[in-house]
mmCIF file of C-alpha atoms in Angstrom:
data_model
loop_
_atom_site.group_PDB
_atom_site.id
_atom_site.type_symbol
_atom_site.label_atom_id
_atom_site.label_comp_id
_atom_site.label_asym_id
_atom_site.label_seq_id
_atom_site.Cartn_x
_atom_site.Cartn_y
_atom_site.Cartn_z
ATOM 1 C CA MET A 1 -39.078 58.482 62.831
ATOM 2 C CA THR A 2 -38.240 55.040 64.180
ATOM 3 C CA ALA A 3 -38.846 51.694 62.736
ATOM 4 C CA SER A 4 -42.042 51.271 64.654
ATOM 5 C CA ALA A 5 -43.433 54.408 63.321
ATOM 6 C CA ILE A 6 -44.970 52.750 60.188
ATOM 7 C CA PRO A 7 -47.896 50.562 61.228
ATOM 8 C CA ILE A 8 -48.272 47.198 59.569
ATOM 9 C CA VAL A 9 -51.913 46.389 58.770
ATOM 10 C CA GLU A 10 -53.424 43.326 57.160
ATOM 11 C CA ILE A 11 -56.980 43.165 55.835
ATOM 12 C CA SER A 12 -59.033 40.469 54.187
ATOM 13 C CA GLY A 13 -62.566 39.532 53.319
ATOM 14 C CA THR A 14 -65.149 41.310 51.138
ATOM 15 C CA PRO A 15 -64.327 44.850 49.905
ATOM 16 C CA ALA A 16 -66.595 46.235 52.683
ATOM 17 C CA GLU A 17 -64.995 44.067 55.289
ATOM 18 C CA ARG A 18 -61.564 44.904 54.133
ATOM 19 C CA GLY A 19 -62.329 48.577 54.219
ATOM 20 C CA ARG A 20 -63.834 48.482 57.689
ATOM 21 C CA GLN A 21 -60.904 46.485 59.087
ATOM 22 C CA TYR A 22 -58.540 49.045 57.368
ATOM 23 C CA GLY A 23 -60.543 52.173 58.689
ATOM 24 C CA GLU A 24 -60.671 50.834 62.241
ATOM 25 C CA ALA A 25 -56.805 49.939 62.207
ATOM 26 C CA VAL A 26 -55.762 53.415 60.991
ATOM 27 C CA ARG A 27 -58.438 55.664 62.606
ATOM 28 C CA GLY A 28 -55.815 57.863 64.227
ATOM 29 C CA ARG A 29 -53.594 58.182 61.271
ATOM 30 C CA LEU A 30 -56.497 58.827 58.937
ATOM 31 C CA GLY A 31 -57.495 61.684 61.167
ATOM 32 C CA ALA A 32 -54.017 63.024 60.957
ATOM 33 C CA ALA A 33 -54.138 62.920 57.192
ATOM 34 C CA LEU A 34 -57.389 64.809 57.144
ATOM 35 C CA ALA A 35 -56.144 67.377 59.491
ATOM 36 C CA TYR A 36 -52.977 67.819 57.289
ATOM 37 C CA TYR A 37 -54.638 68.249 54.106
ATOM 38 C CA GLN A 38 -57.280 70.483 55.597
ATOM 39 C CA GLU A 39 -54.422 72.764 56.525
ATOM 40 C CA ALA A 40 -52.564 72.351 53.414
ATOM 41 C CA PHE A 41 -55.503 72.887 51.039
ATOM 42 C CA GLY A 42 -56.621 75.842 53.215
ATOM 43 C CA GLN A 43 -53.309 77.527 52.944
ATOM 44 C CA SER A 44 -53.044 76.787 49.108
ATOM 45 C CA SER A 45 -56.465 77.692 48.056
ATOM 46 C CA GLY A 46 -58.285 79.289 50.956
ATOM 47 C CA LEU A 47 -60.931 76.476 50.694
ATOM 48 C CA ALA A 48 -62.624 74.925 53.674
ATOM 49 C CA TRP A 49 -62.527 71.122 53.875
ATOM 50 C CA ASP A 50 -66.150 70.747 53.049
ATOM 51 C CA GLN A 51 -65.507 72.709 49.805
ATOM 52 C CA VAL A 52 -62.654 70.315 48.993
ATOM 53 C CA THR A 53 -64.810 67.119 49.528
ATOM 54 C CA ALA A 54 -67.505 68.742 47.471
ATOM 55 C CA ARG A 55 -65.190 69.013 44.581
ATOM 56 C CA ALA A 56 -63.733 65.511 45.267
ATOM 57 C CA GLU A 57 -67.344 64.190 44.729
ATOM 58 C CA ARG A 58 -66.873 64.504 40.874
ATOM 59 C CA TRP A 59 -64.773 61.425 41.010
ATOM 60 C CA LEU A 60 -67.317 59.214 42.814
ATOM 61 C CA GLU A 61 -69.410 58.024 39.806
ATOM 62 C CA PRO A 62 -66.371 57.411 37.518
ATOM 63 C CA VAL A 63 -64.704 55.379 40.117
ATOM 64 C CA ARG A 64 -68.029 53.450 40.812
ATOM 65 C CA ALA A 65 -68.378 52.852 36.963
ATOM 66 C CA TYR A 66 -64.778 51.441 36.613
ATOM 67 C CA ALA A 67 -64.314 49.713 40.052
ATOM 68 C CA PRO A 68 -67.478 49.457 42.219
ATOM 69 C CA ASP A 69 -65.606 47.136 44.571
ATOM 70 C CA LEU A 70 -63.081 49.819 45.381
ATOM 71 C CA VAL A 71 -65.937 52.322 46.124
ATOM 72 C CA GLU A 72 -67.297 49.745 48.529
ATOM 73 C CA GLU A 73 -63.770 49.331 50.011
ATOM 74 C CA MET A 74 -63.560 53.167 50.495
ATOM 75 C CA ARG A 75 -67.028 53.245 52.113
ATOM 76 C CA GLY A 76 -65.761 50.592 54.468
ATOM 77 C CA ILE A 77 -62.808 52.596 55.313
ATOM 78 C CA ALA A 78 -64.966 55.566 56.077
ATOM 79 C CA GLU A 79 -67.221 53.548 58.350
ATOM 80 C CA GLY A 80 -64.290 51.878 60.135
ATOM 81 C CA ALA A 81 -62.607 55.324 60.815
ATOM 82 C CA GLY A 82 -65.849 57.157 61.637
ATOM 83 C CA VAL A 83 -65.423 59.705 58.764
ATOM 84 C CA GLY A 84 -67.347 60.478 55.565
ATOM 85 C CA LEU A 85 -66.942 58.602 52.218
ATOM 86 C CA LEU A 86 -66.084 61.953 50.506
ATOM 87 C CA ASP A 87 -63.366 62.440 52.961
ATOM 88 C CA VAL A 88 -61.749 59.102 51.984
ATOM 89 C CA LEU A 89 -62.330 59.893 48.352
ATOM 90 C CA ALA A 90 -60.656 63.250 48.894
ATOM 91 C CA LEU A 91 -57.571 61.503 50.299
ATOM 92 C CA ASN A 92 -57.463 59.096 47.351
ATOM 93 C CA ALA A 93 -57.755 61.957 44.975
ATOM 94 C CA ARG A 94 -55.416 64.487 46.660
ATOM 95 C CA GLY A 95 -53.009 64.551 43.604
ATOM 96 C CA GLU A 96 -56.038 65.089 41.256
ATOM 97 C CA ILE A 97 -57.446 67.845 43.388
ATOM 98 C CA LEU A 98 -53.988 69.551 43.350
ATOM 99 C CA TYR A 99 -54.077 69.610 39.651
ATOM 100 C CA ASP A 100 -57.668 70.192 38.961
ATOM 101 C CA GLU A 101 -58.635 73.480 37.257
ATOM 102 C CA THR A 102 -61.348 74.070 39.934
ATOM 103 C CA PHE A 103 -58.341 74.338 42.380
ATOM 104 C CA ALA A 104 -56.612 77.070 40.184
ATOM 105 C CA GLY A 105 -55.021 78.619 43.008
ATOM 106 C CA MET A 106 -53.085 75.512 43.890
ATOM 107 C CA ARG A 107 -50.238 75.968 41.588
ATOM 108 C CA GLY A 108 -46.605 74.610 41.990
ATOM 109 C CA ARG A 109 -43.335 75.717 40.793
ATOM 110 C CA GLU A 110 -44.182 75.007 37.267
ATOM 111 C CA ASP A 111 -46.707 77.833 37.112
ATOM 112 C CA SER A 112 -44.852 80.278 39.311
ATOM 113 C CA THR A 113 -42.925 83.440 38.211
ATOM 114 C CA ASP A 114 -41.841 84.284 41.757
ATOM 115 C CA ASP A 115 -38.110 84.289 42.367
ATOM 116 C CA THR A 116 -38.425 83.276 46.009
ATOM 117 C CA VAL A 117 -38.033 79.782 47.190
ATOM 118 C CA GLU A 118 -41.090 77.881 45.738
ATOM 119 C CA GLU A 119 -42.712 74.796 46.957
ATOM 120 C CA LYS A 120 -41.735 71.547 45.024
ATOM 121 C CA GLY A 121 -44.177 70.616 42.206
ATOM 122 C CA THR A 122 -47.369 69.249 43.445
ATOM 123 C CA ALA A 123 -46.942 65.718 42.014
ATOM 124 C CA ASP A 124 -45.197 62.928 44.193
ATOM 125 C CA GLY A 125 -41.469 63.791 43.890
ATOM 126 C CA CYS A 126 -40.074 60.108 43.833
ATOM 127 C CA THR A 127 -37.179 58.223 42.262
ATOM 128 C CA SER A 128 -38.075 54.712 41.188
ATOM 129 C CA PHE A 129 -35.595 51.928 40.016
ATOM 130 C CA ALA A 130 -35.681 48.516 38.524
ATOM 131 C CA VAL A 131 -32.543 46.245 38.468
ATOM 132 C CA MET A 132 -32.638 43.189 36.248
ATOM 133 C CA GLY A 133 -30.479 40.129 36.996
ATOM 134 C CA GLU A 134 -27.710 41.155 34.546
ATOM 135 C CA ALA A 135 -27.352 44.280 36.491
ATOM 136 C CA SER A 136 -27.099 42.670 39.964
ATOM 137 C CA GLY A 137 -24.130 40.659 40.961
ATOM 138 C CA ASP A 138 -26.245 38.150 42.836
ATOM 139 C CA GLY A 139 -28.578 37.740 39.851
ATOM 140 C CA HIS A 140 -31.672 38.811 41.747
ATOM 141 C CA VAL A 141 -34.381 41.117 40.337
ATOM 142 C CA TYR A 142 -34.810 44.252 42.530
ATOM 143 C CA CYS A 143 -37.072 47.163 42.420
ATOM 144 C CA GLY A 144 -38.147 50.073 44.797
ATOM 145 C CA GLN A 145 -38.132 53.790 45.137
ATOM 146 C CA ASN A 146 -37.599 56.693 47.381
ATOM 147 C CA TRP A 147 -41.041 58.153 48.139
ATOM 148 C CA ASP A 148 -40.829 61.852 48.460
ATOM 149 C CA TRP A 149 -43.775 63.858 49.495
ATOM 150 C CA ARG A 150 -44.958 66.358 52.237
ATOM 151 C CA ALA A 151 -43.127 65.964 55.585
ATOM 152 C CA GLY A 152 -46.419 66.703 57.332
ATOM 153 C CA THR A 153 -47.804 63.345 56.079
ATOM 154 C CA ALA A 154 -45.092 61.205 57.704
ATOM 155 C CA ASP A 155 -47.464 60.202 60.651
ATOM 156 C CA THR A 156 -50.121 59.003 58.195
ATOM 157 C CA LEU A 157 -48.080 56.283 56.513
ATOM 158 C CA VAL A 158 -49.060 52.595 56.630
ATOM 159 C CA MET A 159 -47.669 49.400 55.279
ATOM 160 C CA LEU A 160 -50.804 47.563 54.034
ATOM 161 C CA ARG A 161 -51.298 43.922 53.002
ATOM 162 C CA ILE A 162 -54.565 43.056 51.243
ATOM 163 C CA VAL A 163 -55.663 39.361 51.116
ATOM 164 C CA GLN A 164 -58.307 39.277 48.432
ATOM 165 C CA PRO A 165 -58.709 35.840 46.847
ATOM 166 C CA SER A 166 -58.966 35.119 44.023
ATOM 167 C CA ARG A 167 -56.831 38.044 43.153
ATOM 168 C CA PRO A 168 -53.248 38.435 44.006
ATOM 169 C CA THR A 169 -52.322 39.327 47.570
ATOM 170 C CA VAL A 170 -50.997 43.045 47.489
ATOM 171 C CA ILE A 171 -48.511 44.810 49.814
ATOM 172 C CA MET A 172 -48.407 48.558 49.586
ATOM 173 C CA GLN A 173 -46.950 51.583 51.220
ATOM 174 C CA VAL A 174 -49.794 54.116 51.407
ATOM 175 C CA GLU A 175 -51.135 57.127 53.218
ATOM 176 C CA ALA A 176 -53.721 56.133 55.717
ATOM 177 C CA GLY A 177 -57.081 55.758 53.930
ATOM 178 C CA GLN A 178 -55.661 55.326 50.448
ATOM 179 C CA ILE A 179 -56.572 52.181 48.563
ATOM 180 C CA GLY A 180 -53.530 52.233 46.216
ATOM 181 C CA ARG A 181 -50.055 53.681 45.704
ATOM 182 C CA GLN A 182 -46.802 51.895 45.282
ATOM 183 C CA GLY A 183 -46.117 48.092 46.108
ATOM 184 C CA ALA A 184 -45.963 44.568 44.761
ATOM 185 C CA ASN A 185 -48.221 41.356 44.531
ATOM 186 C CA SER A 186 -48.035 37.684 45.010
ATOM 187 C CA ALA A 187 -47.933 37.343 41.202
ATOM 188 C CA GLY A 188 -44.461 38.869 41.291
ATOM 189 C CA ILE A 189 -45.511 42.039 39.775
ATOM 190 C CA ALA A 190 -44.289 45.501 41.252
ATOM 191 C CA LEU A 191 -45.461 49.022 40.583
ATOM 192 C CA ASN A 192 -43.307 52.073 41.482
ATOM 193 C CA ALA A 193 -44.710 55.477 40.637
ATOM 194 C CA ASN A 194 -43.805 59.039 40.128
ATOM 195 C CA GLY A 195 -45.632 62.221 39.541
ATOM 196 C CA LEU A 196 -45.044 64.013 36.234
ATOM 197 C CA GLY A 197 -47.009 67.192 36.322
ATOM 198 C CA GLY A 198 -48.692 69.307 33.482
ATOM 199 C CA ARG A 199 -52.308 70.019 32.738
ATOM 200 C CA PHE A 200 -54.029 68.607 29.725
ATOM 201 C CA ASP A 201 -57.806 69.264 29.511
ATOM 202 C CA ASP A 202 -60.863 69.590 31.636
ATOM 203 C CA ALA A 203 -62.174 65.998 31.166
ATOM 204 C CA VAL A 204 -62.584 63.901 34.318
ATOM 205 C CA GLY A 205 -60.283 60.836 34.563
ATOM 206 C CA LEU A 206 -59.761 58.273 37.083
ATOM 207 C CA PRO A 207 -57.600 59.119 40.332
ATOM 208 C CA GLN A 208 -54.127 57.524 40.325
ATOM 209 C CA THR A 209 -54.877 55.480 43.574
ATOM 210 C CA VAL A 210 -57.537 53.540 41.795
ATOM 211 C CA ILE A 211 -55.468 52.963 38.654
ATOM 212 C CA ARG A 212 -52.545 52.034 40.837
ATOM 213 C CA ARG A 213 -54.587 49.503 42.735
ATOM 214 C CA ARG A 214 -55.898 47.854 39.641
ATOM 215 C CA VAL A 215 -52.360 47.416 38.289
ATOM 216 C CA LEU A 216 -51.426 45.743 41.656
ATOM 217 C CA ASP A 217 -54.519 43.551 41.409
ATOM 218 C CA SER A 218 -53.217 42.223 38.028
ATOM 219 C CA GLU A 219 -52.273 38.452 37.707
ATOM 220 C CA SER A 220 -49.673 39.050 34.907
ATOM 221 C CA ILE A 221 -47.441 41.668 33.630
ATOM 222 C CA SER A 222 -49.408 41.956 30.419
ATOM 223 C CA GLU A 223 -52.554 42.616 32.492
ATOM 224 C CA ALA A 224 -50.811 45.295 34.388
ATOM 225 C CA VAL A 225 -49.649 47.060 31.179
ATOM 226 C CA GLU A 226 -53.140 46.815 29.744
ATOM 227 C CA VAL A 227 -54.596 48.520 32.908
ATOM 228 C CA LEU A 228 -52.267 51.479 32.311
ATOM 229 C CA CYS A 229 -52.840 51.558 28.420
ATOM 230 C CA ARG A 230 -56.676 51.212 28.700
ATOM 231 C CA THR A 231 -57.508 53.593 31.574
ATOM 232 C CA ARG A 232 -57.441 57.305 31.358
ATOM 233 C CA GLY A 233 -56.044 59.079 34.324
ATOM 234 C CA HIS A 234 -57.166 62.504 35.460
ATOM 235 C CA ILE A 235 -53.543 63.654 35.719
ATOM 236 C CA ALA A 236 -50.101 62.427 34.245
ATOM 237 C CA SER A 237 -48.190 59.904 36.237
ATOM 238 C CA ASN A 238 -45.208 57.602 35.669
ATOM 239 C CA ALA A 239 -45.580 53.872 36.265
ATOM 240 C CA LEU A 240 -42.414 51.625 36.448
ATOM 241 C CA LEU A 241 -43.483 47.988 36.257
ATOM 242 C CA THR A 242 -41.158 45.134 37.243
ATOM 243 C CA CYS A 243 -41.841 41.483 37.257
ATOM 244 C CA ARG A 244 -40.111 38.506 38.861
ATOM 245 C CA GLU A 245 -39.250 36.937 35.583
ATOM 246 C CA GLY A 246 -36.717 39.862 35.051
ATOM 247 C CA PHE A 247 -38.622 42.275 32.806
ATOM 248 C CA ALA A 248 -39.307 45.848 33.455
ATOM 249 C CA VAL A 249 -41.124 48.666 31.437
ATOM 250 C CA ASP A 250 -41.808 52.249 32.261
ATOM 251 C CA LEU A 251 -44.829 53.939 31.153
ATOM 252 C CA GLU A 252 -45.235 57.706 31.252
ATOM 253 C CA THR A 253 -49.060 57.760 31.400
ATOM 254 C CA THR A 254 -50.966 61.035 30.562
ATOM 255 C CA PRO A 255 -54.649 61.889 29.852
ATOM 256 C CA GLY A 256 -53.400 61.966 26.212
ATOM 257 C CA ALA A 257 -50.565 59.790 24.764
ATOM 258 C CA HIS A 258 -48.393 57.432 26.718
ATOM 259 C CA GLY A 259 -44.629 56.985 26.352
ATOM 260 C CA TRP A 260 -42.395 54.085 27.341
ATOM 261 C CA LEU A 261 -38.943 53.158 28.179
ATOM 262 C CA TYR A 262 -37.108 49.760 28.830
ATOM 263 C CA PRO A 263 -34.010 49.070 30.981
ATOM 264 C CA THR A 264 -30.436 49.718 29.543
ATOM 265 C CA ASP A 265 -27.990 47.087 30.407
ATOM 266 C CA GLY A 266 -30.501 45.740 33.006
ATOM 267 C CA LEU A 267 -31.102 49.088 34.832
ATOM 268 C CA LEU A 268 -34.121 51.522 34.742
ATOM 269 C CA VAL A 269 -34.424 54.653 36.880
ATOM 270 C CA HIS A 270 -37.256 57.234 36.628
ATOM 271 C CA GLY A 271 -37.803 60.465 38.343
ATOM 272 C CA ASN A 272 -40.329 63.204 38.006
ATOM 273 C CA HIS A 273 -39.710 64.573 34.485
ATOM 274 C CA TYR A 274 -40.555 63.206 31.058
ATOM 275 C CA GLN A 275 -37.765 60.893 29.958
ATOM 276 C CA ALA A 276 -39.513 59.051 27.043
ATOM 277 C CA GLY A 277 -40.533 62.351 25.455
ATOM 278 C CA VAL A 278 -42.559 65.361 26.349
ATOM 279 C CA PRO A 279 -46.245 65.313 25.377
ATOM 280 C CA VAL A 280 -47.274 67.529 22.524
ATOM 281 C CA GLN A 281 -49.683 69.394 24.830
ATOM 282 C CA LEU A 282 -46.819 70.482 26.995
ATOM 283 C CA ALA A 283 -43.847 70.614 24.679
ATOM 284 C CA ALA A 284 -43.887 74.328 23.700
ATOM 285 C CA ASN A 285 -43.468 75.494 27.210
ATOM 286 C CA TYR A 286 -42.437 72.432 29.266
ATOM 287 C CA ARG A 287 -40.231 72.810 32.344
ATOM 288 C CA PRO A 288 -39.970 70.042 34.808
ATOM 289 C CA ALA A 289 -42.011 70.737 37.897
ATOM 290 C CA SER A 290 -39.463 68.956 40.211
ATOM 291 C CA SER A 291 -36.307 70.374 38.710
ATOM 292 C CA ASP A 292 -34.065 68.214 41.091
ATOM 293 C CA SER A 293 -35.360 65.288 39.166
ATOM 294 C CA LEU A 294 -32.840 66.118 36.456
ATOM 295 C CA ILE A 295 -30.132 65.408 39.233
ATOM 296 C CA ARG A 296 -31.767 62.531 41.035
ATOM 297 C CA VAL A 297 -31.991 60.228 37.986
ATOM 298 C CA PRO A 298 -28.397 60.117 36.914
ATOM 299 C CA ARG A 299 -27.167 59.948 40.437
ATOM 300 C CA ALA A 300 -29.370 56.956 41.167
ATOM 301 C CA GLU A 301 -28.214 55.343 37.922
ATOM 302 C CA SER A 302 -24.506 55.849 38.813
ATOM 303 C CA GLY A 303 -25.037 54.355 42.356
ATOM 304 C CA LEU A 304 -27.197 51.380 41.369
ATOM 305 C CA ARG A 305 -24.538 50.384 38.747
ATOM 306 C CA GLN A 306 -22.450 49.323 41.756
ATOM 307 C CA LEU A 307 -24.763 46.469 42.363
ATOM 308 C CA ARG A 308 -22.775 44.561 39.692
ATOM 309 C CA THR A 309 -20.115 44.109 42.348
ATOM 310 C CA ALA A 310 -22.675 42.407 44.952
ATOM 311 C CA THR A 311 -22.348 38.687 45.709
ATOM 312 C CA ALA A 312 -25.393 38.106 47.943
ATOM 313 C CA PRO A 313 -28.719 39.902 48.696
ATOM 314 C CA ASP A 314 -27.395 41.478 51.857
ATOM 315 C CA ASP A 315 -24.685 43.244 49.727
ATOM 316 C CA SER A 316 -27.196 44.243 47.189
ATOM 317 C CA ARG A 317 -29.446 45.955 49.794
ATOM 318 C CA LYS A 318 -26.463 47.806 51.326
ATOM 319 C CA LEU A 319 -25.487 49.194 47.790
ATOM 320 C CA ILE A 320 -29.197 50.034 47.070
ATOM 321 C CA ARG A 321 -29.468 51.992 50.355
ATOM 322 C CA GLN A 322 -26.152 53.732 49.689
ATOM 323 C CA ALA A 323 -27.317 54.705 46.196
ATOM 324 C CA MET A 324 -30.737 56.071 47.436
ATOM 325 C CA SER A 325 -29.022 57.953 50.279
ATOM 326 C CA ASP A 326 -27.180 60.346 47.830
ATOM 327 C CA HIS A 327 -27.362 63.980 48.920
ATOM 328 C CA LEU A 328 -26.200 65.900 46.051
ATOM 329 C CA GLY A 329 -28.259 69.011 45.997
ATOM 330 C CA HIS A 330 -29.142 68.884 49.653
ATOM 331 C CA PRO A 331 -31.718 69.531 51.027
ATOM 332 C CA GLU A 332 -33.362 68.369 47.935
ATOM 333 C CA GLY A 333 -31.889 65.522 46.003
ATOM 334 C CA LEU A 334 -32.150 61.688 45.900
ATOM 335 C CA CYS A 335 -32.614 61.528 49.572
ATOM 336 C CA THR A 336 -34.582 64.470 50.337
ATOM 337 C CA HIS A 337 -34.692 66.491 53.674
ATOM 338 C CA PRO A 338 -37.059 69.327 54.703
ATOM 339 C CA ASP A 339 -36.021 72.669 53.504
ATOM 340 C CA PRO A 340 -36.137 75.049 56.466
ATOM 341 C CA ARG A 341 -36.726 77.989 53.893
ATOM 342 C CA GLN A 342 -40.248 76.531 53.249
ATOM 343 C CA ALA A 343 -43.257 77.019 55.285
ATOM 344 C CA GLU A 344 -43.668 74.023 57.557
ATOM 345 C CA VAL A 345 -46.846 72.667 55.806
ATOM 346 C CA LYS A 346 -45.037 72.843 52.401
ATOM 347 C CA ARG A 347 -41.787 71.054 53.374
ATOM 348 C CA TRP A 348 -40.797 67.837 51.595
ATOM 349 C CA THR A 349 -38.916 64.753 52.717
ATOM 350 C CA THR A 350 -38.265 61.208 51.598
ATOM 351 C CA LEU A 351 -40.896 59.600 53.595
ATOM 352 C CA LEU A 352 -39.581 56.069 53.035
ATOM 353 C CA SER A 353 -37.322 54.052 50.736
ATOM 354 C CA SER A 354 -38.544 50.757 49.507
ATOM 355 C CA CYS A 355 -36.475 47.823 48.261
ATOM 356 C CA VAL A 356 -38.229 44.613 47.005
ATOM 357 C CA ASP A 357 -36.450 41.426 46.028
ATOM 358 C CA LEU A 358 -38.714 40.005 43.445
ATOM 359 C CA THR A 359 -36.622 36.907 43.251
ATOM 360 C CA THR A 360 -37.217 35.884 46.847
ATOM 361 C CA GLY A 361 -40.342 37.805 47.633
ATOM 362 C CA ASP A 362 -38.589 39.940 50.477
ATOM 363 C CA TYR A 363 -40.062 43.285 51.058
ATOM 364 C CA TYR A 364 -37.998 46.045 52.890
ATOM 365 C CA VAL A 365 -38.593 49.661 53.691
ATOM 366 C CA THR A 366 -36.849 52.321 55.544
ATOM 367 C CA PRO A 367 -39.247 54.288 57.994
ATOM 368 C CA GLY A 368 -37.849 57.639 56.908
ATOM 369 C CA THR A 369 -34.969 58.804 54.936
ATOM 370 C CA PRO A 370 -32.557 55.996 53.861
ATOM 371 C CA CYS A 371 -29.451 57.804 55.059
ATOM 372 C CA ASP A 372 -30.771 57.735 58.648
ATOM 373 C CA HIS A 373 -32.577 54.328 58.629
ATOM 374 C CA GLU A 374 -31.654 50.661 57.692
ATOM 375 C CA TYR A 375 -34.038 48.602 55.484
ATOM 376 C CA GLN A 376 -36.609 46.873 57.742
ATOM 377 C CA TYR A 377 -37.809 43.522 56.740
ATOM 378 C CA LEU A 378 -41.680 43.313 56.511
ATOM 379 C CA PRO A 379 -43.072 40.082 58.228
ATOM 380 C CA TRP A 380 -44.797 38.860 55.020
ATOM 381 C CA ASN A 381 -43.250 37.034 52.053
ATOM 382 C CA LEU A 382 -44.587 38.497 48.783
ATOM 383 C CA TYR A 383 -45.409 35.006 47.295
ATOM 384 C CA ASP A 384 -47.623 33.865 50.129
ATOM 385 C CA GLY A 385 -50.712 34.358 48.068
ATOM 386 C CA PRO A 386 -52.663 33.484 44.815
ATOM 387 C CA HIS A 387 -50.875 33.349 41.533
ATOM 388 C CA ALA A 388 -47.406 33.072 43.012
ATOM 389 C CA PRO A 389 -44.727 32.186 40.395
ATOM 390 C CA ASN A 390 -43.679 28.439 40.537
#
């Protein structure tokens, strides 16, 4: 995948206008996303796509009650792309659909007793990091992650900039049609996220894309934390928040209790297993859904500690890329490559690696695995928008 393989899209205006601009710009990629998930869900559960969207409808009213503007944005995306609202909602709730009990046939490694090579857990398999000034030789604040997910979605990725006065301007990496995932905003707040796994109860909670977007709409770190503490997600998910002022906190959010972590010596890394403590609902039988997370986290910590030797941002980015390119455990590991033993539709890869310099507002991504691609500078400064730090 070349540097030009991830489109750069900017949207602005009312929620409906933003959505239509977005949908028109990503029509082909959104179509590719629908085709991929139609195949993936069909193989996993035997359900036709109209059956998937019928089940996704259960999230429409909860999202409308919490964030009606985001429903309007999704409706606009559907209109711009020439698809149905429930198609877009299903793309935004694909993680929740995978975990929902009505999709009981879609079970990842955590539920399997087969000794053959299993697909990775259904939660996004990512490794996130935050580096405070005391842990970086140049004194800058850095954050980012390796975003690991199904290799078949590589042609659906989009770098999205949302101009939405009076809220902060948001930059995110998303799958086409999604309204929220990982990114940062003009108030100097960044969100990196990781799936955690585990089922809790049958209550309907909000999709992670909606919660993450509201986090990135926040004007302050306290508001971002409040969003995570006051909303109930349908599934468990990890949120690593970093702000320009040199503060980071990690929240392991679940439909039940939350756990939290702070940096140690200026460094915080999180993977796809519970690191603050296993929830009581899972404790008796808990096993990490993505077992390689137990390797990825300490390997990333070890590599990122080298940032203390950096003397300038260019040096720091090189060291971050080197750390996030670690191949211990190949093909799975910190830098993940598709496993040829898996069926093609179930293969995983590091879709991109992100590196955000919250001190300067510079945003970088690799269009594919970091071992094979240099960090590419995005043509926007993070702080060109409302609520930028003085």
